[in-house]
Amino acid sequence: MKIDINVSGPVPIWRQIEDRIRRAVASGALPPGSVVPSVRELAVRLQVNPATVSKAYRHLVDADVLTVRRGEGTFVGALSAEAVAGLREAELRMVSREYVRAARALGATLGEATGAIETAWEEVNDG
Amino acid sequence: MKIDINVSGPVPIWRQIEDRIRRAVASGALPPGSVVPSVRELAVRLQVNPATVSKAYRHLVDADVLTVRRGEGTFVGALSAEAVAGLREAELRMVSREYVRAARALGATLGEATGAIETAWEEVNDG
DNA sequence: TGTAGTGTGTTGGTGGTGTACGACAGTAAT
DNA sequence: ATTACTGTCGTACACCACCAACACACTACA
């Protein structure tokens, strides 16, 4: 469980946390039923207020991704394998579309767009 | 010159405008020396305040992408062809890395990542 | 030559939304 | 009871977007 956030920039911290957790669940790195870092622990690790982390968790609870047992901790919900797979596919589709939109705006061809991905694939270190 | 913005959502309007203009310049749709829509005109078209557009333009001026001739209008700076190409490449590299980071976080393979791009390429309508 | 008119971008003041914080409340175990 | 953990509540602050008025440049016309 490794999370790094960008404090500056337009996207709120709690949303960054939400996205990371959601992706971790979708990827299988956080299996259903497993425990996620406590609000305080993650807050300390990210140099952030507990309430900020709590807000991200709450959104994920509303989306049925996490469940909270007060006084005990926060856990990944009891999602079926299909639900996890669907979550993953939906996430991948979303980021793909976003990238395609940007690439088209730059006047890139499909080959150029995928080529840029292959190049970036080497450069980006594993999370 | 066609711009659509998302009023809701976390990313500020002025930053959306900044990104669109920058990409238009990088793609060659807005050649060096050409005139960009006036602050007022774009403000009316986007249903937005002139000061908001002005803020976006000012950022692009600071980045040497645009130049302002007060009383006359705002123009794309006198960038060389290499500068434009560099701008385009930098932009493409940035969005590529962002996508790769997300795809890796989802545990996707390179083939799956590029495949998702190809799928999305068909679905996304041209800007 | 000067003066009004229309175009341009810019500035100070204001209201509102939402973030991130410090302090608080609840629960389990010792 | 007390301790140490959990998640949550009210609030100050920052930032965004709006509004109105401003400063500058060119043109038309008398």
mmCIF file of C-alpha atoms (C1' of nucleotides) in Angstrom:
data_model
loop_
_atom_site.group_PDB
_atom_site.id
_atom_site.type_symbol
_atom_site.label_atom_id
_atom_site.label_comp_id
_atom_site.label_asym_id
_atom_site.label_seq_id
_atom_site.Cartn_x
_atom_site.Cartn_y
_atom_site.Cartn_z
ATOM 1 C CA MET A 1 0.000 0.000 0.000
ATOM 2 C CA LYS A 2 1.932 2.966 -1.332
ATOM 3 C CA ILE A 3 0.307 6.294 -2.040
ATOM 4 C CA ASP A 4 1.829 9.551 -3.138
ATOM 5 C CA ILE A 5 -0.212 12.696 -3.613
ATOM 6 C CA ASN A 6 0.261 16.099 -5.164
ATOM 7 C CA VAL A 7 -0.564 18.751 -2.583
ATOM 8 C CA SER A 8 -0.462 21.599 -5.080
ATOM 9 C CA GLY A 9 -2.444 21.403 -8.296
ATOM 10 C CA PRO A 10 -6.164 21.745 -8.864
ATOM 11 C CA VAL A 11 -7.359 18.283 -7.880
ATOM 12 C CA PRO A 12 -8.296 18.035 -4.181
ATOM 13 C CA ILE A 13 -6.316 15.784 -1.880
ATOM 14 C CA TRP A 14 -9.322 13.755 -0.796
ATOM 15 C CA ARG A 15 -10.137 12.998 -4.441
ATOM 16 C CA GLN A 16 -6.583 11.863 -5.119
ATOM 17 C CA ILE A 17 -6.812 9.518 -2.159
ATOM 18 C CA GLU A 18 -10.187 8.264 -3.332
ATOM 19 C CA ASP A 19 -8.816 7.497 -6.796
ATOM 20 C CA ARG A 20 -5.758 5.678 -5.477
ATOM 21 C CA ILE A 21 -7.773 3.475 -3.178
ATOM 22 C CA ARG A 22 -10.345 2.737 -5.839
ATOM 23 C CA ARG A 23 -7.621 1.733 -8.275
ATOM 24 C CA ALA A 24 -5.905 -0.397 -5.668
ATOM 25 C CA VAL A 25 -9.159 -2.255 -5.086
ATOM 26 C CA ALA A 26 -9.832 -2.560 -8.803
ATOM 27 C CA SER A 27 -6.349 -3.939 -9.439
ATOM 28 C CA GLY A 28 -6.706 -6.589 -6.766
ATOM 29 C CA ALA A 29 -3.922 -5.138 -4.638
ATOM 30 C CA LEU A 30 -6.559 -4.609 -1.949
ATOM 31 C CA PRO A 31 -8.687 -7.785 -1.896
ATOM 32 C CA PRO A 32 -12.282 -7.729 -0.593
ATOM 33 C CA GLY A 33 -12.359 -7.914 3.186
ATOM 34 C CA SER A 34 -8.827 -6.652 3.656
ATOM 35 C CA VAL A 35 -8.140 -3.697 5.906
ATOM 36 C CA VAL A 36 -7.134 -0.325 4.534
ATOM 37 C CA PRO A 37 -4.840 2.037 6.443
ATOM 38 C CA SER A 38 -6.601 3.813 9.294
ATOM 39 C CA VAL A 39 -7.592 7.430 8.814
ATOM 40 C CA ARG A 40 -4.916 8.532 11.241
ATOM 41 C CA GLU A 41 -2.129 6.365 9.942
ATOM 42 C CA LEU A 42 -2.655 7.450 6.357
ATOM 43 C CA ALA A 43 -3.045 11.048 7.478
ATOM 44 C CA VAL A 44 0.318 10.943 9.229
ATOM 45 C CA ARG A 45 1.959 9.233 6.280
ATOM 46 C CA LEU A 46 0.644 11.802 3.807
ATOM 47 C CA GLN A 47 1.180 14.789 6.129
ATOM 48 C CA VAL A 48 -2.519 15.518 5.978
ATOM 49 C CA ASN A 49 -5.467 15.984 8.306
ATOM 50 C CA PRO A 50 -7.416 12.856 9.317
ATOM 51 C CA ALA A 51 -10.672 14.458 8.219
ATOM 52 C CA THR A 52 -9.314 14.767 4.693
ATOM 53 C CA VAL A 53 -8.658 11.042 4.531
ATOM 54 C CA SER A 54 -12.025 10.406 6.158
ATOM 55 C CA LYS A 55 -13.745 12.350 3.413
ATOM 56 C CA ALA A 56 -12.157 10.163 0.755
ATOM 57 C CA TYR A 57 -13.164 7.014 2.655
ATOM 58 C CA ARG A 58 -16.706 8.259 3.044
ATOM 59 C CA HIS A 59 -17.056 8.713 -0.703
ATOM 60 C CA LEU A 60 -15.814 5.176 -1.231
ATOM 61 C CA VAL A 61 -18.259 3.897 1.360
ATOM 62 C CA ASP A 62 -21.085 5.623 -0.495
ATOM 63 C CA ALA A 63 -19.865 3.862 -3.647
ATOM 64 C CA ASP A 64 -19.976 0.492 -1.844
ATOM 65 C CA VAL A 65 -16.245 0.014 -2.247
ATOM 66 C CA LEU A 66 -15.367 0.268 1.438
ATOM 67 C CA THR A 67 -17.182 -0.480 4.679
ATOM 68 C CA VAL A 68 -16.543 1.175 8.033
ATOM 69 C CA ARG A 69 -16.696 -0.549 11.409
ATOM 70 C CA ARG A 70 -16.503 2.287 13.874
ATOM 71 C CA GLY A 71 -13.780 1.890 16.458
ATOM 72 C CA GLU A 72 -12.271 -1.002 14.574
ATOM 73 C CA GLY A 73 -11.226 0.202 11.166
ATOM 74 C CA THR A 74 -12.131 0.526 7.509
ATOM 75 C CA PHE A 75 -12.250 -2.474 5.205
ATOM 76 C CA VAL A 76 -12.726 -3.276 1.570
ATOM 77 C CA GLY A 77 -16.325 -4.277 0.969
ATOM 78 C CA ALA A 78 -17.390 -7.825 0.156
ATOM 79 C CA LEU A 79 -17.326 -7.332 -3.604
ATOM 80 C CA SER A 80 -17.668 -10.260 -5.962
ATOM 81 C CA ALA A 81 -14.920 -10.998 -8.433
ATOM 82 C CA GLU A 82 -17.169 -9.735 -11.185
ATOM 83 C CA ALA A 83 -17.753 -6.479 -9.344
ATOM 84 C CA VAL A 84 -14.004 -5.954 -8.972
ATOM 85 C CA ALA A 85 -13.438 -6.740 -12.638
ATOM 86 C CA GLY A 86 -16.195 -4.341 -13.623
ATOM 87 C CA LEU A 87 -14.693 -1.641 -11.456
ATOM 88 C CA ARG A 88 -11.342 -2.159 -13.106
ATOM 89 C CA GLU A 89 -12.746 -2.036 -16.591
ATOM 90 C CA ALA A 90 -14.751 1.095 -15.889
ATOM 91 C CA GLU A 91 -11.687 2.822 -14.502
ATOM 92 C CA LEU A 92 -9.538 1.852 -17.464
ATOM 93 C CA ARG A 93 -12.190 3.013 -19.881
ATOM 94 C CA MET A 94 -12.422 6.379 -18.166
ATOM 95 C CA VAL A 95 -8.703 7.154 -18.225
ATOM 96 C CA SER A 96 -8.436 5.880 -21.788
ATOM 97 C CA ARG A 97 -11.070 8.268 -23.020
ATOM 98 C CA GLU A 98 -9.413 11.126 -21.231
ATOM 99 C CA TYR A 99 -6.114 10.373 -22.881
ATOM 100 C CA VAL A 100 -7.652 9.941 -26.323
ATOM 101 C CA ARG A 101 -9.396 13.280 -26.025
ATOM 102 C CA ALA A 102 -6.113 15.017 -25.225
ATOM 103 C CA ALA A 103 -4.192 13.204 -27.959
ATOM 104 C CA ARG A 104 -6.793 14.083 -30.580
ATOM 105 C CA ALA A 105 -6.724 17.716 -29.501
ATOM 106 C CA LEU A 106 -3.000 17.651 -30.207
ATOM 107 C CA GLY A 107 -3.658 16.323 -33.688
ATOM 108 C CA ALA A 108 -1.996 13.003 -32.988
ATOM 109 C CA THR A 109 -2.667 9.860 -34.991
ATOM 110 C CA LEU A 110 -3.683 6.609 -33.342
ATOM 111 C CA GLY A 111 -0.243 5.170 -33.991
ATOM 112 C CA GLU A 112 1.438 8.167 -32.450
ATOM 113 C CA ALA A 113 -0.822 7.997 -29.434
ATOM 114 C CA THR A 114 -0.075 4.349 -28.745
ATOM 115 C CA GLY A 115 3.599 4.912 -29.505
ATOM 116 C CA ALA A 116 3.752 7.600 -26.850
ATOM 117 C CA ILE A 117 2.238 5.125 -24.415
ATOM 118 C CA GLU A 118 4.891 2.539 -25.188
ATOM 119 C CA THR A 119 7.610 5.108 -24.663
ATOM 120 C CA ALA A 120 6.143 6.322 -21.395
ATOM 121 C CA TRP A 121 5.700 2.744 -20.241
ATOM 122 C CA GLU A 122 9.452 2.318 -19.995
ATOM 123 C CA GLU A 123 10.046 5.618 -18.267
ATOM 124 C CA VAL A 124 7.448 5.494 -15.549
ATOM 125 C CA ASN A 125 8.661 3.603 -12.508
ATOM 126 C CA ASP A 126 6.399 1.016 -11.006
ATOM 127 C CA GLY A 127 4.050 2.436 -8.374
ATOM 128 C CA MET B 1 -11.502 27.445 -32.770
ATOM 129 C CA LYS B 2 -13.927 25.372 -30.776
ATOM 130 C CA ILE B 3 -13.762 25.177 -27.008
ATOM 131 C CA ASP B 4 -16.063 23.441 -24.600
ATOM 132 C CA ILE B 5 -15.602 23.579 -20.875
ATOM 133 C CA ASN B 6 -16.947 21.757 -17.859
ATOM 134 C CA VAL B 7 -18.325 24.281 -15.400
ATOM 135 C CA SER B 8 -18.767 21.739 -12.630
ATOM 136 C CA GLY B 9 -15.906 19.480 -11.626
ATOM 137 C CA PRO B 10 -12.783 20.288 -9.639
ATOM 138 C CA VAL B 11 -10.606 21.859 -12.323
ATOM 139 C CA PRO B 12 -11.000 25.647 -12.549
ATOM 140 C CA ILE B 13 -12.442 27.199 -15.695
ATOM 141 C CA TRP B 14 -9.426 29.404 -16.320
ATOM 142 C CA ARG B 15 -7.177 26.375 -16.264
ATOM 143 C CA GLN B 16 -9.391 24.497 -18.723
ATOM 144 C CA ILE B 17 -9.205 27.453 -21.093
ATOM 145 C CA GLU B 18 -5.440 27.610 -20.649
ATOM 146 C CA ASP B 19 -5.060 23.929 -21.509
ATOM 147 C CA ARG B 20 -7.291 24.124 -24.582
ATOM 148 C CA ILE B 21 -5.431 27.092 -26.013
ATOM 149 C CA ARG B 22 -2.056 25.543 -25.284
ATOM 150 C CA ARG B 23 -3.046 22.333 -27.036
ATOM 151 C CA ALA B 24 -4.470 24.243 -29.985
ATOM 152 C CA VAL B 25 -1.152 26.036 -30.374
ATOM 153 C CA ALA B 26 0.807 22.829 -29.943
ATOM 154 C CA SER B 27 -1.305 21.046 -32.557
ATOM 155 C CA GLY B 28 -0.789 23.791 -35.107
ATOM 156 C CA ALA B 29 -4.470 24.712 -35.201
ATOM 157 C CA LEU B 30 -3.392 28.140 -33.926
ATOM 158 C CA PRO B 31 -0.269 29.101 -35.919
ATOM 159 C CA PRO B 32 2.270 31.568 -34.527
ATOM 160 C CA GLY B 33 1.162 35.134 -35.068
ATOM 161 C CA SER B 34 -2.501 34.275 -35.481
ATOM 162 C CA VAL B 35 -5.072 36.019 -33.369
ATOM 163 C CA VAL B 36 -6.918 34.232 -30.593
ATOM 164 C CA PRO B 37 -10.500 35.120 -29.671
ATOM 165 C CA SER B 38 -10.741 38.340 -27.718
ATOM 166 C CA VAL B 39 -11.307 38.087 -24.001
ATOM 167 C CA ARG B 40 -14.810 39.456 -24.383
ATOM 168 C CA GLU B 41 -15.787 37.287 -27.337
ATOM 169 C CA LEU B 42 -14.617 34.069 -25.717
ATOM 170 C CA ALA B 43 -16.266 35.090 -22.455
ATOM 171 C CA VAL B 44 -19.594 35.524 -24.204
ATOM 172 C CA ARG B 45 -19.210 32.267 -26.092
ATOM 173 C CA LEU B 46 -18.388 30.268 -22.958
ATOM 174 C CA GLN B 47 -20.943 32.086 -20.792
ATOM 175 C CA VAL B 48 -18.130 33.199 -18.531
ATOM 176 C CA ASN B 49 -16.684 36.404 -17.099
ATOM 177 C CA PRO B 50 -14.014 38.257 -19.130
ATOM 178 C CA ALA B 51 -11.724 38.296 -16.105
ATOM 179 C CA THR B 52 -11.757 34.506 -16.072
ATOM 180 C CA VAL B 53 -10.611 34.334 -19.694
ATOM 181 C CA SER B 54 -8.080 37.058 -19.038
ATOM 182 C CA LYS B 55 -6.573 35.015 -16.238
ATOM 183 C CA ALA B 56 -6.061 32.066 -18.561
ATOM 184 C CA TYR B 57 -4.488 34.294 -21.208
ATOM 185 C CA ARG B 58 -2.179 35.904 -18.672
ATOM 186 C CA HIS B 59 -0.838 32.491 -17.660
ATOM 187 C CA LEU B 60 -0.142 31.675 -21.298
ATOM 188 C CA VAL B 61 1.600 35.011 -21.732
ATOM 189 C CA ASP B 62 3.820 34.212 -18.765
ATOM 190 C CA ALA B 63 4.632 30.898 -20.473
ATOM 191 C CA ASP B 64 5.598 32.744 -23.683
ATOM 192 C CA VAL B 65 2.818 31.062 -25.638
ATOM 193 C CA LEU B 66 0.734 34.190 -26.210
ATOM 194 C CA THR B 67 1.521 37.886 -26.531
ATOM 195 C CA VAL B 68 -0.823 40.763 -25.762
ATOM 196 C CA ARG B 69 -1.019 43.995 -27.700
ATOM 197 C CA ARG B 70 -3.144 46.141 -25.483
ATOM 198 C CA GLY B 71 -6.045 47.734 -27.295
ATOM 199 C CA GLU B 72 -5.568 45.472 -30.275
ATOM 200 C CA GLY B 73 -5.886 41.885 -29.210
ATOM 201 C CA THR B 74 -4.111 38.738 -28.098
ATOM 202 C CA PHE B 75 -1.943 36.730 -30.465
ATOM 203 C CA VAL B 76 0.015 33.520 -30.556
ATOM 204 C CA GLY B 77 3.661 34.299 -29.888
ATOM 205 C CA ALA B 78 6.324 34.176 -32.583
ATOM 206 C CA LEU B 79 7.333 30.612 -31.832
ATOM 207 C CA SER B 80 9.637 28.726 -34.156
ATOM 208 C CA ALA B 81 8.473 25.490 -35.728
ATOM 209 C CA GLU B 82 10.810 23.664 -33.385
ATOM 210 C CA ALA B 83 9.300 25.406 -30.387
ATOM 211 C CA VAL B 84 5.801 24.392 -31.458
ATOM 212 C CA ALA B 85 6.923 20.824 -32.040
ATOM 213 C CA GLY B 86 8.597 20.801 -28.653
ATOM 214 C CA LEU B 87 5.469 22.115 -27.015
ATOM 215 C CA ARG B 88 3.425 19.401 -28.681
ATOM 216 C CA GLU B 89 5.823 16.675 -27.652
ATOM 217 C CA ALA B 90 5.981 17.894 -24.077
ATOM 218 C CA GLU B 91 2.217 17.950 -23.846
ATOM 219 C CA LEU B 92 1.895 14.470 -25.324
ATOM 220 C CA ARG B 93 4.554 13.156 -22.998
ATOM 221 C CA MET B 94 2.786 14.580 -19.985
ATOM 222 C CA VAL B 95 -0.613 13.065 -20.734
ATOM 223 C CA SER B 96 1.023 9.767 -21.695
ATOM 224 C CA ARG B 97 2.771 9.486 -18.367
ATOM 225 C CA GLU B 98 -0.413 10.284 -16.541
ATOM 226 C CA TYR B 99 -2.228 7.536 -18.377
ATOM 227 C CA VAL B 100 0.560 5.025 -17.879
ATOM 228 C CA ARG B 101 0.625 5.732 -14.173
ATOM 229 C CA ALA B 102 -3.096 5.059 -13.921
ATOM 230 C CA ALA B 103 -2.940 1.935 -16.071
ATOM 231 C CA ARG B 104 -0.075 0.496 -14.028
ATOM 232 C CA ALA B 105 -1.924 1.229 -10.801
ATOM 233 C CA LEU B 106 -4.744 -0.880 -12.215
ATOM 234 C CA GLY B 107 -2.324 -3.718 -12.870
ATOM 235 C CA ALA B 108 -2.746 -3.526 -16.612
ATOM 236 C CA THR B 109 -0.227 -4.874 -19.097
ATOM 237 C CA LEU B 110 1.225 -2.743 -21.875
ATOM 238 C CA GLY B 111 -0.894 -4.563 -24.437
ATOM 239 C CA GLU B 112 -4.016 -4.023 -22.430
ATOM 240 C CA ALA B 113 -3.210 -0.342 -22.008
ATOM 241 C CA THR B 114 -2.715 0.251 -25.722
ATOM 242 C CA GLY B 115 -5.727 -1.897 -26.529
ATOM 243 C CA ALA B 116 -7.887 0.298 -24.336
ATOM 244 C CA ILE B 117 -6.591 3.305 -26.273
ATOM 245 C CA GLU B 118 -7.541 1.744 -29.584
ATOM 246 C CA THR B 119 -11.013 0.995 -28.306
ATOM 247 C CA ALA B 120 -11.484 4.473 -26.939
ATOM 248 C CA TRP B 121 -10.175 5.990 -30.167
ATOM 249 C CA GLU B 122 -13.254 4.801 -32.014
ATOM 250 C CA GLU B 123 -15.685 5.919 -29.367
ATOM 251 C CA VAL B 124 -14.489 9.427 -28.741
ATOM 252 C CA ASN B 125 -15.960 11.904 -31.183
ATOM 253 C CA ASP B 126 -13.661 14.386 -32.836
ATOM 254 C CA GLY B 127 -13.385 17.677 -30.991
ATOM 255 C "C1'" DT C 1 -6.457 68.795 -34.751
ATOM 256 C "C1'" DG C 2 -9.141 67.418 -31.608
ATOM 257 C "C1'" DT C 3 -12.951 64.640 -29.995
ATOM 258 C "C1'" DA C 4 -16.156 61.012 -29.755
ATOM 259 C "C1'" DG C 5 -16.746 56.062 -30.459
ATOM 260 C "C1'" DT C 6 -15.679 51.200 -30.464
ATOM 261 C "C1'" DG C 7 -12.581 47.841 -30.009
ATOM 262 C "C1'" DT C 8 -9.018 45.755 -26.905
ATOM 263 C "C1'" DG C 9 -7.200 43.799 -22.073
ATOM 264 C "C1'" DT C 10 -6.966 44.875 -16.945
ATOM 265 C "C1'" DT C 11 -7.952 45.968 -12.211
ATOM 266 C "C1'" DG C 12 -10.198 46.289 -7.330
ATOM 267 C "C1'" DG C 13 -14.088 44.713 -4.696
ATOM 268 C "C1'" DT C 14 -17.471 41.015 -3.469
ATOM 269 C "C1'" DG C 15 -19.959 36.743 -2.778
ATOM 270 C "C1'" DG C 16 -19.955 32.025 -2.510
ATOM 271 C "C1'" DT C 17 -18.274 27.253 -2.704
ATOM 272 C "C1'" DG C 18 -15.426 23.891 -0.932
ATOM 273 C "C1'" DT C 19 -11.109 22.474 1.066
ATOM 274 C "C1'" DA C 20 -8.312 21.238 4.960
ATOM 275 C "C1'" DC C 21 -7.732 21.986 9.586
ATOM 276 C "C1'" DG C 22 -7.899 21.479 14.958
ATOM 277 C "C1'" DA C 23 -10.803 19.716 18.358
ATOM 278 C "C1'" DC C 24 -14.228 16.392 19.447
ATOM 279 C "C1'" DA C 25 -16.957 11.868 20.061
ATOM 280 C "C1'" DG C 26 -17.432 6.875 19.867
ATOM 281 C "C1'" DT C 27 -15.586 1.920 20.521
ATOM 282 C "C1'" DA C 28 -12.679 -1.862 21.898
ATOM 283 C "C1'" DA C 29 -9.214 -3.780 24.699
ATOM 284 C "C1'" DT C 30 -6.380 -3.772 28.959
ATOM 285 C "C1'" DA D 1 -11.552 3.021 34.630
ATOM 286 C "C1'" DT D 2 -8.202 4.021 31.604
ATOM 287 C "C1'" DT D 3 -5.776 3.807 27.561
ATOM 288 C "C1'" DA D 4 -5.258 3.825 22.773
ATOM 289 C "C1'" DC D 5 -7.293 3.186 18.953
ATOM 290 C "C1'" DT D 6 -11.043 4.276 15.625
ATOM 291 C "C1'" DG D 7 -13.953 7.827 12.629
ATOM 292 C "C1'" DT D 8 -16.455 12.385 12.659
ATOM 293 C "C1'" DC D 9 -18.042 17.336 13.575
ATOM 294 C "C1'" DG D 10 -17.875 22.753 13.338
ATOM 295 C "C1'" DT D 11 -14.929 26.493 11.418
ATOM 296 C "C1'" DA D 12 -11.275 29.514 9.476
ATOM 297 C "C1'" DC D 13 -9.266 30.059 5.251
ATOM 298 C "C1'" DA D 14 -8.232 30.056 0.356
ATOM 299 C "C1'" DC D 15 -9.594 30.218 -4.085
ATOM 300 C "C1'" DC D 16 -12.586 30.732 -7.752
ATOM 301 C "C1'" DA D 17 -15.789 33.346 -10.617
ATOM 302 C "C1'" DC D 18 -18.543 37.305 -10.995
ATOM 303 C "C1'" DC D 19 -19.503 42.434 -11.417
ATOM 304 C "C1'" DA D 20 -18.466 47.134 -12.440
ATOM 305 C "C1'" DA D 21 -15.382 50.412 -13.611
ATOM 306 C "C1'" DC D 22 -10.988 51.374 -15.493
ATOM 307 C "C1'" DA D 23 -6.802 52.231 -18.949
ATOM 308 C "C1'" DC D 24 -5.110 51.929 -23.553
ATOM 309 C "C1'" DA D 25 -5.091 51.873 -28.946
ATOM 310 C "C1'" DC D 26 -6.948 52.568 -33.149
ATOM 311 C "C1'" DT D 27 -10.574 54.794 -36.357
ATOM 312 C "C1'" DA D 28 -14.080 58.185 -38.037
ATOM 313 C "C1'" DC D 29 -15.467 62.435 -38.537
ATOM 314 C "C1'" DA D 30 -16.090 67.225 -37.991
#
